Amino acid sequence: MSLQYPPLVVMGVQGCGKSTVGAVVAQHLGLEFVDGDDLHSAANKEKMASGHPLSDADRHPWLSAIGQVMADKLAEGTSAVVACSALKRSYRDLIRSFAPGTRFIHLTGSQELIAARITGRDHEYMPPALLDSQFQTLEPLGDDEPGLAVPVTESPDEIAVRVETYLQATAGSDGA
């Protein structure tokens, strides 16, 4: 029997492995993977590349685009796994306004661990200097939010198995 999975957002601060883990989770579940970075406007990318964090106003069209992608997938009768920082509850609420059943997989780790991971990393527009602002902005999943927190110390394959187990255990519920 095939389980219809809800839309998933793999979330967390820069350098936590959202794209890598998201791609593995999507492959494991047989879903399409969408890298939310690809949906940023050129202006947002330029702003971040210059070392300036995005404002909520900058993020709103980007988060709406992510929500719309998820809604479009649901309209097609499927869902997707999207890598997106989704740092604040209000950002997650905006995504859920497009795709209400969305579940969030929060990749967690200490700022020191994440900083060590991004040292020497060459990213198109996310310099390591933005990590402080990301941790300052981060609002972990609330107890009433549908999702799962997973430590970044687990391998992408281990995380994919945990996500599938979580989805099976919460099938038919709100996931909270």
Coordinates of C-alpha atoms in Angstrom, one line a residue:
M1 CA 0.0 0.0 0.0
S2 CA 1.4 3.4 -1.0
L3 CA 1.2 6.1 1.6
Q4 CA 0.4 9.6 0.3
Y5 CA 2.9 11.8 2.1
P6 CA 2.2 15.4 3.1
P7 CA 4.3 18.3 1.8
L8 CA 7.6 18.5 3.7
V9 CA 9.9 21.4 4.4
V10 CA 13.4 20.6 5.6
M11 CA 14.3 23.6 7.7
G12 CA 17.0 25.2 9.7
V13 CA 19.8 27.7 9.7
Q14 CA 22.4 27.9 6.8
G15 CA 24.9 25.1 6.7
C16 CA 22.7 22.5 8.6
G17 CA 22.3 20.4 5.5
K18 CA 18.8 21.3 4.3
S19 CA 19.5 20.7 0.6
T20 CA 21.5 17.4 1.1
V21 CA 19.0 16.0 3.6
G22 CA 16.0 17.2 1.6
A23 CA 17.2 15.5 -1.5
V24 CA 17.8 12.2 0.4
V25 CA 14.5 12.4 2.1
A26 CA 12.7 13.1 -1.2
Q27 CA 14.5 10.2 -2.9
H28 CA 13.7 7.9 0.0
L29 CA 10.0 8.8 -0.1
G30 CA 9.7 8.9 -3.9
L31 CA 8.9 12.6 -3.9
E32 CA 10.2 15.5 -5.9
F33 CA 12.9 17.7 -4.2
V34 CA 12.8 21.5 -4.6
D35 CA 15.7 23.6 -3.3
G36 CA 14.1 26.8 -1.9
D37 CA 17.3 28.6 -2.7
D38 CA 16.4 28.4 -6.3
L39 CA 13.2 30.4 -5.6
H40 CA 15.0 33.5 -4.2
S41 CA 14.9 36.6 -6.3
A42 CA 18.1 38.0 -7.7
A43 CA 17.7 41.0 -5.3
N44 CA 17.5 38.7 -2.3
K45 CA 20.6 36.8 -3.4
E46 CA 22.5 40.0 -4.0
K47 CA 21.5 41.4 -0.5
M48 CA 22.6 38.2 1.2
A49 CA 25.9 37.9 -0.8
S50 CA 26.8 41.4 0.4
G51 CA 26.4 40.1 4.0
H52 CA 23.0 41.6 4.8
P53 CA 20.3 39.4 6.3
L54 CA 16.9 39.5 4.6
S55 CA 14.0 41.4 6.3
D56 CA 10.6 39.8 6.7
A57 CA 9.5 42.0 3.7
D58 CA 12.3 40.5 1.6
R59 CA 11.3 37.0 2.6
H60 CA 7.6 37.3 2.1
P61 CA 7.5 36.8 -1.7
W62 CA 10.1 34.0 -1.5
L63 CA 8.0 32.1 1.2
S64 CA 4.9 32.7 -0.9
A65 CA 6.7 31.2 -3.9
I66 CA 7.6 28.1 -1.8
G67 CA 4.0 27.8 -0.6
Q68 CA 2.7 28.1 -4.1
V69 CA 5.1 25.3 -5.3
M70 CA 3.7 23.1 -2.6
A71 CA 0.1 24.0 -3.4
D72 CA 0.7 23.3 -7.1
K73 CA 2.1 19.9 -6.3
L74 CA -0.9 19.1 -4.1
A75 CA -3.2 20.2 -7.0
E76 CA -1.4 17.7 -9.1
G77 CA -2.1 15.0 -6.6
T78 CA 1.4 14.7 -5.2
S79 CA 3.6 16.5 -2.8
A80 CA 7.3 17.6 -2.6
V81 CA 10.2 18.0 -0.2
V82 CA 11.4 21.6 -0.1
A83 CA 14.6 22.8 1.5
C84 CA 13.8 26.2 3.2
S85 CA 15.2 27.9 6.3
A86 CA 11.7 28.6 7.6
L87 CA 13.3 30.2 10.6
K88 CA 10.2 31.8 12.2
R89 CA 6.8 30.4 13.0
S90 CA 5.3 33.3 11.0
Y91 CA 7.2 32.0 7.9
R92 CA 6.0 28.5 8.5
D93 CA 2.5 29.8 8.9
L94 CA 2.7 31.6 5.6
I95 CA 3.8 28.4 3.9
R96 CA 1.0 26.5 5.6
S97 CA -1.5 29.1 4.3
F98 CA -0.8 27.7 0.8
A99 CA -0.4 24.0 1.8
P100 CA -2.1 23.5 5.2
G101 CA -0.8 19.9 5.7
T102 CA 2.8 20.8 5.5
R103 CA 5.1 19.1 8.0
F104 CA 8.5 20.6 9.0
I105 CA 11.7 18.7 9.6
H106 CA 13.9 20.9 11.7
L107 CA 17.6 20.1 11.4
T108 CA 19.1 21.1 14.7
G109 CA 22.7 21.6 15.9
S110 CA 24.7 24.0 18.0
Q111 CA 25.9 27.3 16.5
E112 CA 29.5 26.0 17.0
L113 CA 28.9 22.8 15.1
I114 CA 27.1 24.6 12.2
A115 CA 29.9 27.3 12.1
A116 CA 32.5 24.5 11.8
R117 CA 30.6 22.9 9.0
I118 CA 30.4 26.1 6.9
T119 CA 34.0 27.2 7.4
G120 CA 35.5 27.1 4.0
R121 CA 32.2 26.3 2.3
D122 CA 31.7 28.2 -0.9
H123 CA 28.0 29.2 -1.2
E124 CA 26.6 31.3 -4.0
Y125 CA 25.2 34.0 -1.6
M126 CA 25.2 32.9 2.0
P127 CA 28.5 34.1 3.7
P128 CA 29.3 32.6 7.1
A129 CA 28.9 36.0 8.6
L130 CA 25.1 35.6 8.3
L131 CA 25.0 32.6 10.7
D132 CA 24.7 34.8 13.8
S133 CA 21.6 36.5 12.4
Q134 CA 20.1 33.2 11.4
F135 CA 20.4 31.8 15.0
Q136 CA 19.0 35.1 16.4
T137 CA 16.0 34.7 14.0
L138 CA 15.4 31.0 14.6
E139 CA 12.2 30.0 16.4
P140 CA 12.3 26.3 16.9
L141 CA 9.1 24.3 16.1
G142 CA 6.4 24.9 18.6
D143 CA 4.9 21.9 20.4
D144 CA 1.7 22.5 18.4
E145 CA 3.4 22.7 15.0
P146 CA 3.4 19.6 12.8
G147 CA 7.0 18.5 12.5
L148 CA 10.0 16.7 13.8
A149 CA 13.3 18.0 15.1
V150 CA 16.3 15.9 14.1
P151 CA 20.0 16.5 15.1
V152 CA 22.3 17.2 12.2
T153 CA 24.8 14.7 13.7
E154 CA 22.7 11.9 12.1
S155 CA 23.4 10.9 8.5
P156 CA 21.0 12.0 5.7
D157 CA 20.0 8.3 5.3
E158 CA 19.3 8.0 9.1
I159 CA 17.2 11.2 9.0
A160 CA 15.3 9.9 5.9
V161 CA 14.3 6.8 7.9
R162 CA 13.3 8.8 10.9
V163 CA 11.2 11.1 8.7
E164 CA 9.4 8.1 7.1
T165 CA 8.8 6.5 10.5
Y166 CA 7.4 9.9 11.8
L167 CA 5.1 10.2 8.8
Q168 CA 3.8 6.7 9.1
A169 CA 3.2 7.2 12.9
T170 CA 1.3 10.5 12.3
A171 CA -0.6 9.5 9.1
G172 CA -4.1 10.9 9.3
S173 CA -3.3 13.3 12.1
D174 CA -2.3 16.9 12.2
G175 CA 1.2 15.7 12.9
A176 CA 1.5 17.7 16.1

